[in-house]
mmCIF file of C-alpha atoms and ligand atoms in Angstrom:
data_model
loop_
_atom_site.group_PDB
_atom_site.id
_atom_site.type_symbol
_atom_site.label_atom_id
_atom_site.label_comp_id
_atom_site.label_asym_id
_atom_site.label_seq_id
_atom_site.Cartn_x
_atom_site.Cartn_y
_atom_site.Cartn_z
ATOM 1 C CA UNK A 1 3.531 5.300 -7.248
ATOM 2 C CA UNK A 2 2.640 3.368 -10.407
ATOM 3 C CA UNK A 3 1.236 -0.017 -9.437
ATOM 4 C CA UNK A 4 0.503 -3.093 -11.545
ATOM 5 C CA UNK A 5 -2.042 -5.627 -10.276
ATOM 6 C CA UNK A 6 -1.798 -9.157 -11.684
ATOM 7 C CA UNK A 7 -4.694 -11.516 -11.074
ATOM 8 C CA UNK A 8 -6.824 -8.345 -11.115
ATOM 9 C CA UNK A 9 -10.115 -10.180 -11.654
ATOM 10 C CA UNK A 10 -9.566 -12.558 -8.729
ATOM 11 C CA UNK A 11 -10.829 -12.169 -5.168
ATOM 12 C CA UNK A 12 -7.672 -10.418 -3.968
ATOM 13 C CA UNK A 13 -7.393 -8.493 -7.251
ATOM 14 C CA UNK A 14 -10.767 -6.892 -6.540
ATOM 15 C CA UNK A 15 -9.719 -5.851 -3.015
ATOM 16 C CA UNK A 16 -6.423 -4.440 -4.341
ATOM 17 C CA UNK A 17 -8.074 -2.350 -7.055
ATOM 18 C CA UNK A 18 -10.529 -0.994 -4.480
ATOM 19 C CA UNK A 19 -7.585 -0.033 -2.221
ATOM 20 C CA UNK A 20 -5.627 1.597 -5.060
ATOM 21 C CA UNK A 21 -8.597 3.669 -6.232
ATOM 22 C CA UNK A 22 -9.081 4.920 -2.657
ATOM 23 C CA UNK A 23 -5.421 5.959 -2.239
ATOM 24 C CA UNK A 24 -4.354 9.226 -3.821
ATOM 25 C CA UNK A 25 -0.663 8.263 -3.613
ATOM 26 C CA UNK A 26 -1.154 5.233 -5.854
ATOM 27 C CA UNK A 27 -1.897 5.083 -9.582
ATOM 28 C CA UNK A 28 -3.025 1.957 -11.390
ATOM 29 C CA UNK A 29 -0.405 1.515 -14.117
ATOM 30 C CA UNK A 30 -1.712 -1.804 -15.509
ATOM 31 C CA UNK A 31 -4.146 -4.583 -14.618
ATOM 32 C CA UNK A 32 -3.340 -8.083 -15.859
ATOM 33 C CA UNK A 33 -5.089 -11.413 -15.810
ATOM 34 C CA UNK A 34 -5.101 -14.636 -17.795
ATOM 35 C CA UNK A 35 -5.622 -14.469 -21.528
ATOM 36 C CA UNK A 36 -8.928 -16.358 -21.156
ATOM 37 C CA UNK A 37 -10.339 -14.037 -18.461
ATOM 38 C CA UNK A 38 -13.743 -12.636 -19.531
ATOM 39 C CA UNK A 39 -12.606 -9.222 -18.276
ATOM 40 C CA UNK A 40 -9.825 -8.798 -20.864
ATOM 41 C CA UNK A 41 -10.377 -5.533 -22.748
ATOM 42 C CA UNK A 42 -12.715 -4.089 -20.101
ATOM 43 C CA UNK A 43 -11.826 -1.027 -18.054
ATOM 44 C CA UNK A 44 -10.225 -2.118 -14.746
ATOM 45 C CA UNK A 45 -12.508 0.308 -12.895
ATOM 46 C CA UNK A 46 -15.723 -0.994 -14.482
ATOM 47 C CA UNK A 47 -16.811 -3.075 -11.505
ATOM 48 C CA UNK A 48 -16.429 0.007 -9.278
ATOM 49 C CA UNK A 49 -18.352 2.258 -11.679
ATOM 50 C CA UNK A 50 -15.125 4.100 -12.638
ATOM 51 C CA UNK A 51 -13.489 4.818 -15.959
ATOM 52 C CA UNK A 52 -9.736 4.619 -15.439
ATOM 53 C CA UNK A 53 -8.532 4.229 -19.015
ATOM 54 C CA UNK A 54 -6.586 1.144 -17.896
ATOM 55 C CA UNK A 55 -7.902 -1.915 -19.712
ATOM 56 C CA UNK A 56 -7.505 -5.415 -18.286
ATOM 57 C CA UNK A 57 -4.882 -7.141 -20.404
ATOM 58 C CA UNK A 58 -2.787 -10.300 -20.562
ATOM 59 C CA UNK A 59 0.033 -8.447 -22.356
ATOM 60 C CA UNK A 60 3.085 -8.429 -20.077
ATOM 61 C CA UNK A 61 4.504 -5.419 -21.969
ATOM 62 C CA UNK A 62 2.042 -3.347 -19.921
ATOM 63 C CA UNK A 63 4.291 -3.822 -16.883
ATOM 64 C CA UNK A 64 7.048 -1.655 -18.392
ATOM 65 C CA UNK A 65 7.498 1.675 -16.588
ATOM 66 C CA UNK A 66 5.762 0.588 -13.355
ATOM 67 C CA UNK A 67 7.258 1.062 -9.884
ATOM 68 C CA UNK A 68 5.826 -2.063 -8.330
ATOM 69 C CA UNK A 69 3.839 -5.151 -9.320
ATOM 70 C CA UNK A 70 1.470 -6.821 -6.851
ATOM 71 C CA UNK A 71 0.890 -10.520 -7.447
ATOM 72 C CA UNK A 72 -1.920 -12.607 -5.921
ATOM 73 C CA UNK A 73 -2.273 -15.392 -8.512
ATOM 74 C CA UNK A 74 -0.819 -18.913 -8.600
ATOM 75 C CA UNK A 75 2.844 -19.939 -8.123
ATOM 76 C CA UNK A 76 3.524 -20.689 -11.819
ATOM 77 C CA UNK A 77 2.110 -17.293 -12.815
ATOM 78 C CA UNK A 78 4.050 -15.519 -10.040
ATOM 79 C CA UNK A 79 7.323 -16.985 -11.310
ATOM 80 C CA UNK A 80 6.559 -15.827 -14.814
ATOM 81 C CA UNK A 81 5.987 -12.275 -13.517
ATOM 82 C CA UNK A 82 9.088 -12.570 -11.341
ATOM 83 C CA UNK A 83 11.344 -12.938 -14.364
ATOM 84 C CA UNK A 84 9.619 -10.058 -16.174
ATOM 85 C CA UNK A 85 9.985 -7.813 -13.103
ATOM 86 C CA UNK A 86 13.654 -8.773 -12.909
ATOM 87 C CA UNK A 87 14.177 -7.839 -16.556
ATOM 88 C CA UNK A 88 12.232 -4.564 -16.219
ATOM 89 C CA UNK A 89 13.632 -3.694 -12.742
ATOM 90 C CA UNK A 90 10.154 -3.448 -11.261
ATOM 91 C CA UNK A 91 9.760 -4.193 -7.524
ATOM 92 C CA UNK A 92 7.371 -6.935 -6.540
ATOM 93 C CA UNK A 93 4.914 -7.717 -3.749
ATOM 94 C CA UNK A 94 4.173 -11.448 -3.780
ATOM 95 C CA UNK A 95 1.104 -12.535 -1.839
ATOM 96 C CA UNK A 96 0.531 -15.796 -3.702
ATOM 97 C CA UNK A 97 0.875 -18.942 -1.591
ATOM 98 C CA UNK A 98 1.670 -22.587 -2.304
ATOM 99 C CA UNK A 99 5.283 -22.286 -3.538
ATOM 100 C CA UNK A 100 7.621 -25.287 -3.336
ATOM 101 C CA UNK A 101 11.024 -24.860 -1.654
ATOM 102 C CA UNK A 102 12.622 -24.785 -5.120
ATOM 103 C CA UNK A 103 10.249 -22.043 -6.299
ATOM 104 C CA UNK A 104 10.968 -20.045 -3.126
ATOM 105 C CA UNK A 105 14.672 -20.195 -3.882
ATOM 106 C CA UNK A 106 13.985 -18.582 -7.292
ATOM 107 C CA UNK A 107 12.304 -15.689 -5.455
ATOM 108 C CA UNK A 108 15.328 -15.452 -3.156
ATOM 109 C CA UNK A 109 17.668 -15.339 -6.168
ATOM 110 C CA UNK A 110 15.632 -12.644 -7.939
ATOM 111 C CA UNK A 111 15.779 -10.482 -4.801
ATOM 112 C CA UNK A 112 19.472 -9.912 -5.523
ATOM 113 C CA UNK A 113 18.306 -7.701 -8.387
ATOM 114 C CA UNK A 114 14.948 -6.247 -7.315
ATOM 115 C CA UNK A 115 13.141 -5.408 -4.072
ATOM 116 C CA UNK A 116 10.580 -8.063 -3.139
ATOM 117 C CA UNK A 117 8.124 -8.274 -0.245
ATOM 118 C CA UNK A 118 7.053 -11.913 -0.006
ATOM 119 C CA UNK A 119 4.575 -12.864 2.700
ATOM 120 C CA UNK A 120 1.884 -15.532 2.866
ATOM 121 C CA UNK A 121 -0.270 -13.187 4.901
ATOM 122 C CA UNK A 122 -0.134 -9.429 4.485
ATOM 123 C CA UNK A 123 -2.417 -8.540 7.391
ATOM 124 C CA UNK A 124 -0.983 -6.468 10.217
ATOM 125 C CA UNK A 125 -2.733 -8.702 12.762
ATOM 126 C CA UNK A 126 -1.231 -11.942 11.461
ATOM 127 C CA UNK A 127 2.210 -10.381 11.233
ATOM 128 C CA UNK A 128 1.962 -9.445 14.899
ATOM 129 C CA UNK A 129 0.542 -12.911 15.704
ATOM 130 C CA UNK A 130 3.645 -14.480 14.134
ATOM 131 C CA UNK A 131 5.819 -12.569 16.585
ATOM 132 C CA UNK A 132 3.565 -13.500 19.518
ATOM 133 C CA UNK A 133 3.693 -17.197 18.543
ATOM 134 C CA UNK A 134 7.482 -17.161 18.399
ATOM 135 C CA UNK A 135 7.641 -15.493 21.832
ATOM 136 C CA UNK A 136 5.128 -17.953 23.323
ATOM 137 C CA UNK A 137 6.980 -20.967 21.900
ATOM 138 C CA UNK A 138 10.211 -19.728 23.472
ATOM 139 C CA UNK A 139 8.577 -19.986 26.921
ATOM 140 C CA UNK A 140 6.382 -23.033 26.248
ATOM 141 C CA UNK A 141 9.045 -25.110 24.512
ATOM 142 C CA UNK A 142 8.693 -28.073 26.871
ATOM 143 C CA UNK A 143 5.575 -29.811 28.168
ATOM 144 C CA UNK A 144 3.258 -28.048 25.706
ATOM 145 C CA UNK A 145 2.031 -29.627 22.462
ATOM 146 C CA UNK A 146 1.954 -27.174 19.572
ATOM 147 C CA UNK A 147 -0.804 -27.436 16.967
ATOM 148 C CA UNK A 148 -1.768 -25.035 14.170
ATOM 149 C CA UNK A 149 -5.424 -25.017 13.119
ATOM 150 C CA UNK A 150 -6.672 -23.079 10.114
ATOM 151 C CA UNK A 151 -9.977 -22.561 8.255
ATOM 152 C CA UNK A 152 -10.562 -21.072 4.811
ATOM 153 C CA UNK A 153 -13.290 -20.765 2.170
ATOM 154 C CA UNK A 154 -14.175 -23.674 -0.100
ATOM 155 C CA UNK A 155 -12.290 -22.268 -3.132
ATOM 156 C CA UNK A 156 -8.819 -22.301 -1.560
ATOM 157 C CA UNK A 157 -6.531 -24.617 -3.541
ATOM 158 C CA UNK A 158 -3.565 -25.180 -1.192
ATOM 159 C CA UNK A 159 -3.333 -26.688 2.305
ATOM 160 C CA UNK A 160 -2.211 -26.036 4.956
ATOM 161 C CA UNK A 161 -2.428 -22.316 4.222
ATOM 162 C CA UNK A 162 0.799 -20.408 3.690
ATOM 163 C CA UNK A 163 -0.007 -18.500 6.888
ATOM 164 C CA UNK A 164 -0.401 -21.708 8.893
ATOM 165 C CA UNK A 165 3.001 -22.866 7.651
ATOM 166 C CA UNK A 166 4.535 -19.495 8.548
ATOM 167 C CA UNK A 167 3.039 -19.708 12.046
ATOM 168 C CA UNK A 168 4.388 -23.259 12.379
ATOM 169 C CA UNK A 169 7.839 -22.012 11.355
ATOM 170 C CA UNK A 170 7.626 -19.216 13.938
ATOM 171 C CA UNK A 171 6.640 -21.734 16.637
ATOM 172 C CA UNK A 172 9.530 -24.010 15.629
ATOM 173 C CA UNK A 173 11.981 -21.100 15.673
ATOM 174 C CA UNK A 174 10.789 -20.018 19.139
ATOM 175 C CA UNK A 175 10.965 -23.562 20.503
ATOM 176 C CA UNK A 176 14.405 -24.131 18.933
ATOM 177 C CA UNK A 177 13.285 -26.959 16.623
ATOM 178 C CA UNK A 178 13.987 -27.746 12.960
ATOM 179 C CA UNK A 179 10.591 -27.093 11.334
ATOM 180 C CA UNK A 180 11.069 -29.544 8.456
ATOM 181 C CA UNK A 181 11.803 -32.333 10.940
ATOM 182 C CA UNK A 182 8.868 -31.677 13.316
ATOM 183 C CA UNK A 183 6.034 -30.555 10.994
ATOM 184 C CA UNK A 184 3.216 -33.121 10.877
ATOM 185 C CA UNK A 185 0.711 -32.323 8.132
ATOM 186 C CA UNK A 186 -1.910 -35.058 8.562
ATOM 187 C CA UNK A 187 -3.089 -37.826 10.885
ATOM 188 C CA UNK A 188 -5.166 -40.851 9.990
ATOM 189 C CA UNK A 189 -5.730 -44.333 11.408
ATOM 190 C CA UNK A 190 -3.583 -45.792 14.219
ATOM 191 C CA UNK A 191 -1.072 -42.997 14.468
ATOM 192 C CA UNK A 192 0.463 -43.897 17.816
ATOM 193 C CA UNK A 193 1.001 -41.310 20.535
ATOM 194 C CA UNK A 194 1.877 -37.776 19.692
ATOM 195 C CA UNK A 195 5.624 -37.111 19.347
ATOM 196 C CA UNK A 196 6.344 -34.352 21.906
ATOM 197 C CA UNK A 197 8.450 -32.271 19.529
ATOM 198 C CA UNK A 198 5.977 -32.408 16.631
ATOM 199 C CA UNK A 199 4.059 -29.384 15.386
ATOM 200 C CA UNK A 200 0.734 -30.596 13.995
ATOM 201 C CA UNK A 201 -1.493 -28.972 11.372
ATOM 202 C CA UNK A 202 -5.253 -29.268 10.973
ATOM 203 C CA UNK A 203 -7.105 -27.827 7.993
ATOM 204 C CA UNK A 204 -10.787 -26.881 7.667
ATOM 205 C CA UNK A 205 -12.314 -25.845 4.300
ATOM 206 C CA UNK A 206 -15.792 -24.475 3.826
ATOM 207 C CA UNK A 207 -18.164 -21.694 2.861
ATOM 208 C CA UNK A 208 -16.808 -18.163 2.650
ATOM 209 C CA UNK A 209 -14.369 -18.169 5.596
ATOM 210 C CA UNK A 210 -11.801 -15.465 4.727
ATOM 211 C CA UNK A 211 -9.117 -16.954 6.978
ATOM 212 C CA UNK A 212 -8.942 -18.139 10.614
ATOM 213 C CA UNK A 213 -5.708 -19.258 12.284
ATOM 214 C CA UNK A 214 -5.131 -20.575 15.789
ATOM 215 C CA UNK A 215 -1.875 -21.731 17.336
ATOM 216 C CA UNK A 216 -2.611 -23.991 20.286
ATOM 217 C CA UNK A 217 -0.149 -24.703 23.082
ATOM 218 C CA UNK A 218 -1.689 -27.608 25.028
ATOM 219 C CA UNK A 219 -0.054 -28.411 28.365
ATOM 220 C CA UNK A 220 -1.103 -30.306 31.479
ATOM 221 C CA UNK A 221 -3.959 -28.447 33.125
ATOM 222 C CA UNK A 222 -4.020 -25.522 30.695
ATOM 223 C CA UNK A 223 -4.196 -24.499 27.052
ATOM 224 C CA UNK A 224 -3.091 -21.277 25.444
ATOM 225 C CA UNK A 225 -4.658 -20.338 22.122
ATOM 226 C CA UNK A 226 -3.436 -17.477 19.959
ATOM 227 C CA UNK A 227 -6.035 -16.718 17.296
ATOM 228 C CA UNK A 228 -6.482 -14.369 14.357
ATOM 229 C CA UNK A 229 -9.678 -14.101 12.314
ATOM 230 C CA UNK A 230 -9.825 -12.167 9.073
ATOM 231 C CA UNK A 231 -13.297 -10.921 8.221
ATOM 232 C CA UNK A 232 -12.504 -9.152 4.942
ATOM 233 C CA UNK A 233 -9.858 -9.394 2.210
ATOM 234 C CA UNK A 234 -9.348 -5.655 2.631
ATOM 235 C CA UNK A 235 -6.932 -6.438 5.474
ATOM 236 C CA UNK A 236 -4.616 -8.336 3.074
ATOM 237 C CA UNK A 237 -5.002 -5.723 0.339
ATOM 238 C CA UNK A 238 -4.178 -2.807 2.651
ATOM 239 C CA UNK A 239 -1.125 -4.692 3.905
ATOM 240 C CA UNK A 240 -0.003 -5.395 0.321
ATOM 241 C CA UNK A 241 -0.342 -1.711 -0.589
ATOM 242 C CA UNK A 242 1.668 -0.785 2.502
ATOM 243 C CA UNK A 243 4.308 -3.290 1.350
ATOM 244 C CA UNK A 244 4.310 -1.702 -2.123
ATOM 245 C CA UNK A 245 4.995 1.733 -0.596
ATOM 246 C CA UNK A 246 7.735 0.256 1.612
ATOM 247 C CA UNK A 247 9.593 -0.888 -1.536
ATOM 248 C CA UNK A 248 9.793 2.631 -2.969
ATOM 249 C CA UNK A 249 13.465 3.602 -3.305
ATOM 250 C CA UNK A 250 14.568 0.413 -1.476
ATOM 251 C CA UNK A 251 17.681 -1.365 -2.718
ATOM 252 C CA UNK A 252 17.232 -4.976 -3.938
ATOM 253 C CA UNK A 253 16.451 -7.471 -1.209
ATOM 254 C CA UNK A 254 13.927 -9.941 0.138
ATOM 255 C CA UNK A 255 11.583 -8.552 2.786
ATOM 256 C CA UNK A 256 8.497 -9.761 4.610
ATOM 257 C CA UNK A 257 5.725 -8.017 6.505
ATOM 258 C CA UNK A 258 7.820 -7.921 9.670
ATOM 259 C CA UNK A 259 10.226 -5.640 7.789
ATOM 260 C CA UNK A 260 7.356 -3.555 6.444
ATOM 261 C CA UNK A 261 5.912 -3.077 9.942
ATOM 262 C CA UNK A 262 9.369 -2.685 11.519
ATOM 263 C CA UNK A 263 8.695 -5.571 13.900
ATOM 264 C CA UNK A 264 12.188 -7.058 13.752
HETATM 265 P P1 LIG B 301 -8.464 -16.144 -7.138
HETATM 266 O O1 LIG B 301 -8.529 -17.499 -7.771
HETATM 267 O O2 LIG B 301 -9.751 -15.456 -6.789
HETATM 268 O O3 LIG B 301 -7.632 -15.164 -8.058
HETATM 269 C C1 LIG B 301 -6.461 -15.518 -8.742
HETATM 270 C C2 LIG B 301 -6.420 -14.685 -10.005
HETATM 271 O O4 LIG B 301 -5.171 -14.922 -10.637
HETATM 272 C C3 LIG B 301 -7.528 -15.062 -11.004
HETATM 273 O O5 LIG B 301 -8.142 -13.879 -11.487
HETATM 274 C C4 LIG B 301 -6.752 -15.766 -12.102
HETATM 275 O O6 LIG B 301 -7.367 -15.603 -13.380
HETATM 276 C C5 LIG B 301 -5.426 -15.020 -12.009
HETATM 277 N N1 LIG B 301 -4.326 -15.694 -12.694
HETATM 278 C C6 LIG B 301 -3.993 -17.010 -12.668
HETATM 279 N N2 LIG B 301 -2.942 -17.225 -13.493
HETATM 280 C C7 LIG B 301 -2.615 -16.015 -14.009
HETATM 281 C C8 LIG B 301 -1.631 -15.561 -14.931
HETATM 282 N N3 LIG B 301 -0.763 -16.400 -15.504
HETATM 283 N N4 LIG B 301 -1.578 -14.228 -15.225
HETATM 284 C C9 LIG B 301 -2.440 -13.358 -14.657
HETATM 285 N N5 LIG B 301 -3.403 -13.729 -13.814
HETATM 286 C C10 LIG B 301 -3.490 -15.042 -13.503
HETATM 287 O O7 LIG B 301 -7.559 -16.317 -5.845
HETATM 288 P P2 LIG B 301 -7.414 -15.339 -4.574
HETATM 289 O O8 LIG B 301 -8.336 -15.763 -3.498
HETATM 290 O O9 LIG B 301 -7.432 -13.911 -5.032
HETATM 291 O O10 LIG B 301 -5.946 -15.742 -4.081
HETATM 292 C C11 LIG B 301 -4.823 -15.642 -4.949
HETATM 293 C C12 LIG B 301 -3.576 -16.090 -4.204
HETATM 294 O O11 LIG B 301 -3.314 -15.198 -3.117
HETATM 295 C C13 LIG B 301 -3.680 -17.488 -3.574
HETATM 296 O O12 LIG B 301 -2.409 -18.110 -3.666
HETATM 297 C C14 LIG B 301 -4.025 -17.190 -2.125
HETATM 298 O O13 LIG B 301 -3.639 -18.228 -1.250
HETATM 299 C C15 LIG B 301 -3.199 -15.951 -1.904
HETATM 300 N N6 LIG B 301 -3.640 -15.084 -0.808
HETATM 301 C C16 LIG B 301 -2.645 -14.505 -0.074
HETATM 302 C C17 LIG B 301 -2.963 -13.586 0.913
HETATM 303 C C18 LIG B 301 -1.849 -12.861 1.619
HETATM 304 O O14 LIG B 301 -2.119 -12.050 2.521
HETATM 305 N N7 LIG B 301 -0.589 -13.088 1.252
HETATM 306 C C19 LIG B 301 -4.287 -13.301 1.200
HETATM 307 C C20 LIG B 301 -5.298 -13.914 0.442
HETATM 308 C C21 LIG B 301 -4.948 -14.806 -0.579
#
């Protein structure tokens, strides 16, 4: 499979290239980053001591002829690549987080023409956790306060994390609540008592934390905590490559990691 990596000089880009070079079923078709990236013009394998013949470029023409494009960048960049993938009929794996509802609807629209896996967390463990949270919320839908706590490294630009939001949505779905009505993103000052239906979020930022997520169900006399801790970006990269393979020969549509792992 011919794979394009955009954002190839970023943290996730590095992990993706490492995964592609280690997988004999995948070929790096192109590696793109911003026009002002210092890596433009260098061989994409340089940092791994490899000569691949694929030079890091900002030229979107390089996408032509690929099977799938993997995007871990920023929402504005992802949408730019989305329209190019649509035009070139290239499938897309979108791992970028921080999209607005309007931007998400553009992804939904594009999936009428191309196959897209869109997931704020590509790890197998978090995908399973999402299912566990939904199941737990179904049982603990009364008398238990639901809170989502997440921690990430100091460079993360969006909060709460896309994964935390996804876990909150899963909890809301399990508990039979409208997520947009019950999500509570911050508390400060005299907040009053906790609304029983609310699903609260707490965000920690610091150091090099790859990504920790806990969903807490706090009742009277007991607490249940469902936790996932990522210790390396390889977990996201391997999941994204699995998603890329899943899209091979798939008709257009919007999929997430639950589809990829057949957890539906
Ligand atoms: P990063 O800042 O290290 O890397 C982003 C890269 O994108 C940079 O190299 C940047 O130059 C590049 N970029 C920005 N605009 C671009 C453009 N127009 N064209 C090409 N490249 C462009 O960030 P990161 O830690 O690798 O994370 C990237 C995104 O992936 C974030 O939104 C993050 O939240 C998300 N993420 C998702 C998962 C998941 O499993 N879905 C896991 C980790 C990170």
